[in-house]
Amino acid sequence: MSFFADRNHELHVEDVPLSRIAEQFGTPCFVYSRAALTAAFQAYDEGFGAHPHLICYAAKANSNLAVLDILARLGSGFDIVSGGELKRVLTAGGDPQKVVFSGVGKSETELREALATGILCFNIESESELQRLARIASDMGCTAPISLRVNPDVDARTHPYISTGLRRNKFGVSVEDALRLYHYAHRTSGLRVTGIDCHIGSQLIELAPMQDAARKVVSLVDKLAKEGISIEHIDFGGGLGIRYTDEAPPDRGQFVQMLLSCVGDRQYKIMIEPGRSIVGNAGILLSRVEYLKHGQEKNFAVIDAAMNDLMRPALYDAHHDIRTVRGKKAAVAVYDVVGPVCETSDFLGTDRALAIAEGDLLAVMSAGAYAMSMSSNYNTRPRAAEIMVDGSSVHLVRARERIDDLYAGEICLPD
Ligand SMILES: *Cc1c(COP(=O)(O)O)cnc(C)c1O
């Protein structure tokens, strides 16, 4: 990760030393690299060469307006999963004609708003949703562009909580149901069949399951074409993993090559919905050591970031590398790195060998995706500030929450 590297014995983001950011904005805070974001997007984009394509960044991975804005300027589309994300994308300057709307539980209001906005495509996840959308579209006197999310029933071999492409998962419709529903959509006014999509899981580090899924989807597309239902785009979803510690996921170019070869000389626009692989390694969580606690069995480094800032370790037992910001003379000891939240699962890392003293800064690496976007106010902890580094410039892109914001909407009972 060259965008996050040691220079003169101090960890920098691009050209900016992290200690300067901590001084200016306090800790904990998320620090993102614009260059890292850009490079990740471009690796996908360039992989497609001249083949018609659209990269729809999955906004849920990190929906900060500055992140969305940077990607929109690069030509990115967006995969959204709520009306809230639609508003964010539009506010950040995203093009509605590059927005696809995924998710199993789109409400009546969300569907209406997205229809009124004129998005590119609704990625439909059930028969009931298809019927609801048809009714709303007729009601509004418009036509809804649709794609069916096909569940290809492949094992993505990732953590069960982030696997989505098995029959037992709640997502999408089976290949058999898809055929029937495409025919229904084809003959239903208010609906226009424009594509097909799938998404089998997240943090995938093998190409094979994604290739299995892609082949199944393409063969379904061929079948549909034979039955007189033609589509314009194939959306292969997101899911490509990143290196948190020693994983070796295929690179973005290889992934795109695999898709291109599955599609062959068929003339479909190819879409993908990457989230983690665009932002994951473009951000870190910067935190300060509050206390070192040497117990009989374990040593603890109690830091000022916690599971409410980054819940992946508590939720998935996920590993994030933790690095010291400045080389220190302190003795190396093995620590569990924990936060102040009152839960045993409140750890950012376990058994880490670190040379640290109280007051030192630590960087929790690979914290650009599913970190701030999954954060909470548990223990009435204000959400962390977010900073975007661009070369040697530093931009505050979300102010640290203030405590009174946290209960601003709460109301005590009358006397
Ligand atoms: C979450 C999600 C994505 C993004 O997944 P990543 O693993 O972050 O790339 C893409 N598509 C859909 C439908 C999703 O739910």
Coordinates of C-alpha atoms in Angstrom, one line a residue, residues 67-361:
V67 CA -15.8 9.7 -1.5
L68 CA -18.9 9.6 -3.7
D69 CA -17.9 12.9 -5.3
I70 CA -14.4 11.8 -6.2
L71 CA -15.8 8.6 -7.8
A72 CA -18.6 10.5 -9.6
R73 CA -16.0 12.8 -11.1
L74 CA -14.1 9.7 -12.4
G75 CA -17.3 8.6 -14.2
S76 CA -18.4 6.1 -11.7
G77 CA -22.0 4.9 -11.3
F78 CA -23.4 3.8 -8.0
D79 CA -25.1 0.7 -6.5
I80 CA -27.4 1.9 -3.8
V81 CA -29.5 -0.1 -1.3
S82 CA -31.7 2.6 0.2
G83 CA -33.5 5.9 -0.5
G84 CA -30.9 7.5 1.8
E85 CA -28.0 6.4 -0.3
L86 CA -29.9 7.7 -3.4
K87 CA -30.0 11.1 -1.8
R88 CA -26.3 11.0 -0.9
V89 CA -25.4 10.0 -4.4
L90 CA -27.4 12.8 -5.9
T91 CA -26.1 15.3 -3.4
A92 CA -22.6 14.3 -4.2
G93 CA -23.2 15.0 -7.9
G94 CA -23.7 11.4 -9.0
D95 CA -25.6 10.8 -12.3
P96 CA -29.0 9.2 -11.7
Q97 CA -28.7 7.5 -15.1
K98 CA -25.7 5.6 -13.6
V99 CA -27.5 4.4 -10.5
V100 CA -28.7 0.8 -9.8
F101 CA -30.9 0.1 -6.8
S102 CA -30.3 -3.3 -5.0
G103 CA -31.7 -4.7 -1.8
V104 CA -34.4 -7.1 -0.7
G105 CA -36.6 -4.7 1.1
K106 CA -37.2 -1.6 -1.0
S107 CA -40.1 0.3 0.4
E108 CA -43.0 1.9 -1.5
T109 CA -41.5 5.3 -0.9
E110 CA -38.0 4.3 -2.0
L111 CA -39.3 2.8 -5.2
R112 CA -41.4 5.9 -6.0
E113 CA -38.5 8.3 -5.3
A114 CA -36.1 6.3 -7.4
L115 CA -38.6 6.1 -10.3
A116 CA -39.2 9.8 -10.1
T117 CA -35.5 10.4 -10.1
G118 CA -35.1 8.2 -13.2
I119 CA -32.4 5.8 -12.2
L120 CA -30.7 3.4 -14.6
C121 CA -32.1 0.1 -13.2
F122 CA -33.9 -1.6 -10.4
N123 CA -32.1 -4.7 -9.3
I124 CA -35.2 -6.8 -8.3
E125 CA -34.8 -9.4 -5.6
S126 CA -38.3 -11.1 -5.5
E127 CA -41.6 -11.7 -7.3
S128 CA -43.4 -9.5 -4.8
E129 CA -41.0 -6.6 -5.4
L130 CA -41.5 -6.9 -9.1
Q131 CA -45.3 -6.7 -8.7
R132 CA -45.0 -3.8 -6.4
L133 CA -42.8 -1.9 -8.8
A134 CA -45.1 -2.7 -11.8
R135 CA -48.1 -1.3 -9.8
I136 CA -46.2 1.9 -8.8
A137 CA -44.9 2.5 -12.3
S138 CA -48.3 2.2 -13.8
D139 CA -49.6 4.4 -11.1
M140 CA -47.0 7.1 -12.0
G141 CA -47.5 6.6 -15.7
C142 CA -43.9 5.6 -16.3
T143 CA -41.9 2.5 -17.1
A144 CA -39.4 1.0 -14.7
P145 CA -36.2 -0.4 -16.0
I146 CA -35.5 -3.8 -14.3
S147 CA -32.9 -6.4 -13.9
L148 CA -33.5 -9.6 -11.9
R149 CA -30.9 -10.5 -9.3
V150 CA -30.2 -14.1 -9.9
N151 CA -28.9 -16.3 -7.1
P152 CA -26.6 -18.7 -8.9
D153 CA -26.3 -21.0 -5.9
V154 CA -22.5 -21.0 -5.7
D155 CA -20.5 -21.1 -2.5
A156 CA -18.4 -18.0 -2.4
R157 CA -16.2 -19.5 0.3
T158 CA -16.1 -16.4 2.4
H159 CA -17.4 -15.7 5.9
P160 CA -21.0 -17.0 6.2
Y161 CA -22.2 -13.5 7.2
I162 CA -21.0 -12.0 3.9
S163 CA -21.9 -14.9 1.6
T164 CA -25.0 -14.1 -0.4
G165 CA -25.2 -16.4 -3.4
L166 CA -26.4 -19.7 -1.8
R167 CA -30.0 -21.0 -2.0
R168 CA -30.4 -20.5 1.7
N169 CA -29.5 -16.8 1.5
K170 CA -32.2 -14.2 1.4
F171 CA -30.9 -12.5 -1.8
G172 CA -32.1 -12.8 -5.3
V173 CA -34.2 -15.3 -7.1
S174 CA -33.3 -18.8 -8.3
V175 CA -32.4 -19.4 -12.0
E176 CA -35.6 -21.3 -12.5
D177 CA -37.8 -18.5 -11.0
A178 CA -35.8 -15.9 -13.0
L179 CA -37.0 -17.4 -16.3
R180 CA -40.6 -17.3 -15.2
L181 CA -40.3 -13.8 -13.8
Y182 CA -38.5 -12.4 -16.9
H183 CA -41.5 -13.6 -19.0
Y184 CA -43.8 -11.9 -16.5
A185 CA -41.9 -8.7 -16.6
H186 CA -41.6 -8.9 -20.4
R187 CA -45.4 -8.9 -20.8
T188 CA -46.2 -6.5 -18.0
S189 CA -46.8 -2.8 -18.8
G190 CA -44.9 -0.5 -16.5
L191 CA -41.8 -2.8 -16.6
R192 CA -39.0 -2.8 -19.1
V193 CA -36.4 -5.6 -18.9
T194 CA -33.0 -4.1 -19.3
G195 CA -30.5 -6.4 -17.5
I196 CA -29.6 -9.2 -15.2
D197 CA -27.5 -9.1 -12.1
C198 CA -25.9 -11.2 -9.4
H199 CA -23.7 -10.7 -6.3
I200 CA -22.5 -13.8 -4.5
G201 CA -20.8 -12.4 -1.5
S202 CA -18.0 -10.1 -0.2
Q203 CA -14.3 -10.4 0.5
L204 CA -14.0 -13.1 -2.1
I205 CA -10.4 -14.1 -2.6
E206 CA -10.8 -16.9 -5.2
L207 CA -11.7 -16.3 -8.8
A208 CA -13.4 -19.7 -9.2
P209 CA -16.7 -19.1 -7.5
M210 CA -17.1 -15.7 -9.2
Q211 CA -16.4 -17.4 -12.5
D212 CA -18.9 -20.2 -11.8
A213 CA -21.5 -17.5 -11.1
A214 CA -20.6 -15.5 -14.1
R215 CA -20.9 -18.5 -16.4
K216 CA -24.3 -19.4 -14.9
V217 CA -25.6 -15.9 -15.5
V218 CA -24.3 -15.8 -19.0
S219 CA -25.9 -19.1 -19.9
L220 CA -29.2 -17.8 -18.5
V221 CA -28.8 -14.7 -20.7
D222 CA -28.4 -17.0 -23.7
K223 CA -31.5 -18.9 -22.8
L224 CA -33.5 -15.7 -22.4
A225 CA -32.3 -14.5 -25.8
K226 CA -33.5 -17.7 -27.3
E227 CA -36.9 -17.2 -25.7
G228 CA -37.1 -13.7 -27.2
I229 CA -36.2 -11.7 -24.2
S230 CA -33.2 -9.5 -24.9
I231 CA -31.3 -7.5 -22.3
E232 CA -28.8 -4.7 -22.6
H233 CA -26.5 -5.2 -19.6
I234 CA -25.1 -7.9 -17.4
D235 CA -24.2 -6.8 -13.9
F236 CA -21.8 -9.2 -12.2
G237 CA -22.0 -7.5 -8.8
G238 CA -19.2 -6.7 -6.4
G239 CA -17.4 -8.9 -3.9
L240 CA -13.7 -8.9 -4.9
G241 CA -11.7 -9.1 -1.7
I242 CA -8.7 -7.0 -0.6
R243 CA -5.6 -7.8 1.4
Y244 CA -6.2 -7.1 5.1
T245 CA -3.1 -9.1 6.2
D246 CA -1.8 -11.9 4.0
E247 CA -4.8 -12.6 1.7
A248 CA -3.9 -12.8 -2.0
P249 CA -7.1 -11.9 -3.9
P250 CA -7.0 -11.7 -7.7
D251 CA -6.2 -8.2 -8.9
R252 CA -8.9 -6.1 -10.4
G253 CA -7.5 -6.5 -13.9
Q254 CA -7.6 -10.3 -13.6
F255 CA -11.1 -10.1 -12.3
V256 CA -12.3 -8.0 -15.3
Q257 CA -10.4 -10.3 -17.8
M258 CA -12.4 -13.2 -16.3
L259 CA -15.7 -11.4 -16.8
L260 CA -14.7 -10.4 -20.4
S261 CA -13.9 -13.9 -21.3
C262 CA -17.2 -15.2 -19.8
V263 CA -19.1 -12.7 -21.9
G264 CA -17.0 -13.5 -25.0
D265 CA -18.2 -11.7 -28.2
R266 CA -21.7 -11.2 -26.9
Q267 CA -22.6 -7.5 -27.2
Y268 CA -23.7 -6.7 -23.7
K269 CA -22.7 -3.8 -21.6
I270 CA -20.8 -5.2 -18.6
M271 CA -21.5 -3.7 -15.2
I272 CA -19.9 -4.4 -11.8
E273 CA -20.6 -3.2 -8.3
P274 CA -17.4 -3.1 -6.4
G275 CA -17.4 -1.6 -2.9
R276 CA -14.6 -2.9 -0.6
S277 CA -12.1 -3.3 -3.4
I278 CA -12.4 0.4 -4.2
V279 CA -12.3 2.0 -0.7
G280 CA -11.1 -0.7 1.7
N281 CA -7.4 -0.1 1.3
A282 CA -7.9 3.6 0.7
G283 CA -8.5 4.4 4.4
I284 CA -7.2 3.9 7.9
L285 CA -8.6 4.5 11.4
L286 CA -6.2 6.7 13.4
S287 CA -6.4 6.3 17.1
R288 CA -4.5 7.2 20.2
V289 CA -3.4 4.8 23.0
E290 CA -5.2 5.9 26.2
Y291 CA -3.9 3.2 28.6
L292 CA -1.6 0.3 28.7
K293 CA -2.8 -2.3 31.1
H294 CA -0.5 -5.3 32.0
G295 CA -2.6 -8.1 33.3
Q296 CA -1.6 -11.5 34.6
E297 CA -2.6 -13.3 31.4
K298 CA -2.9 -10.6 28.8
N299 CA -1.7 -7.1 28.1
F300 CA -4.2 -4.6 26.9
A301 CA -3.7 -1.4 24.9
V302 CA -6.9 0.6 25.5
I303 CA -7.2 3.0 22.6
D304 CA -9.7 5.8 21.9
A305 CA -11.3 4.0 18.9
A306 CA -13.7 1.2 19.5
M307 CA -16.2 -1.4 18.0
N308 CA -18.7 1.4 17.4
D309 CA -16.1 3.0 15.0
L310 CA -15.0 -0.3 13.4
M311 CA -17.2 -3.2 14.1
R312 CA -15.8 -5.7 11.7
P313 CA -13.6 -7.5 14.3
A314 CA -16.5 -7.8 16.7
L315 CA -19.0 -8.8 13.9
Y316 CA -16.9 -11.1 11.7
D317 CA -13.8 -11.7 13.8
A318 CA -12.1 -9.8 11.0
H319 CA -8.4 -9.0 11.1
H320 CA -7.0 -5.5 10.5
D321 CA -3.3 -4.8 10.7
I322 CA -2.4 -2.3 13.4
R323 CA 0.7 -0.2 12.9
T324 CA 2.5 2.3 15.1
V325 CA 2.6 5.8 13.5
R326 CA 6.1 6.7 14.8
G327 CA 8.9 4.3 15.4
K328 CA 9.3 4.2 19.2
K329 CA 12.0 3.1 21.6
A330 CA 9.3 1.4 23.8
A331 CA 9.8 -2.3 24.5
V332 CA 7.8 -4.7 22.3
A333 CA 5.0 -6.5 24.1
V334 CA 2.0 -8.5 22.9
Y335 CA -1.3 -6.7 23.4
D336 CA -5.0 -7.1 22.8
V337 CA -5.9 -3.7 21.3
V338 CA -9.3 -2.8 22.7
G339 CA -11.6 0.2 22.9
P340 CA -13.5 1.8 25.8
V341 CA -16.9 0.2 25.0
C342 CA -18.4 -2.0 27.6
E343 CA -18.4 -5.3 25.7
T344 CA -15.9 -8.1 25.6
S345 CA -16.1 -8.1 21.8
D346 CA -14.8 -4.6 21.8
F347 CA -11.5 -5.3 20.3
L348 CA -9.7 -4.0 17.2
G349 CA -7.1 -6.7 17.2
T350 CA -5.8 -9.5 19.5
D351 CA -2.3 -10.6 20.3
R352 CA -0.4 -7.9 18.5
A353 CA 3.2 -7.3 19.0
L354 CA 3.6 -3.6 19.4
A355 CA 6.3 -1.2 20.7
I356 CA 4.0 1.5 22.2
A357 CA 3.7 3.9 25.1
E358 CA 0.6 5.6 26.4
G359 CA -0.3 8.6 24.2
D360 CA 1.1 7.0 21.0
L361 CA -0.8 7.0 17.8

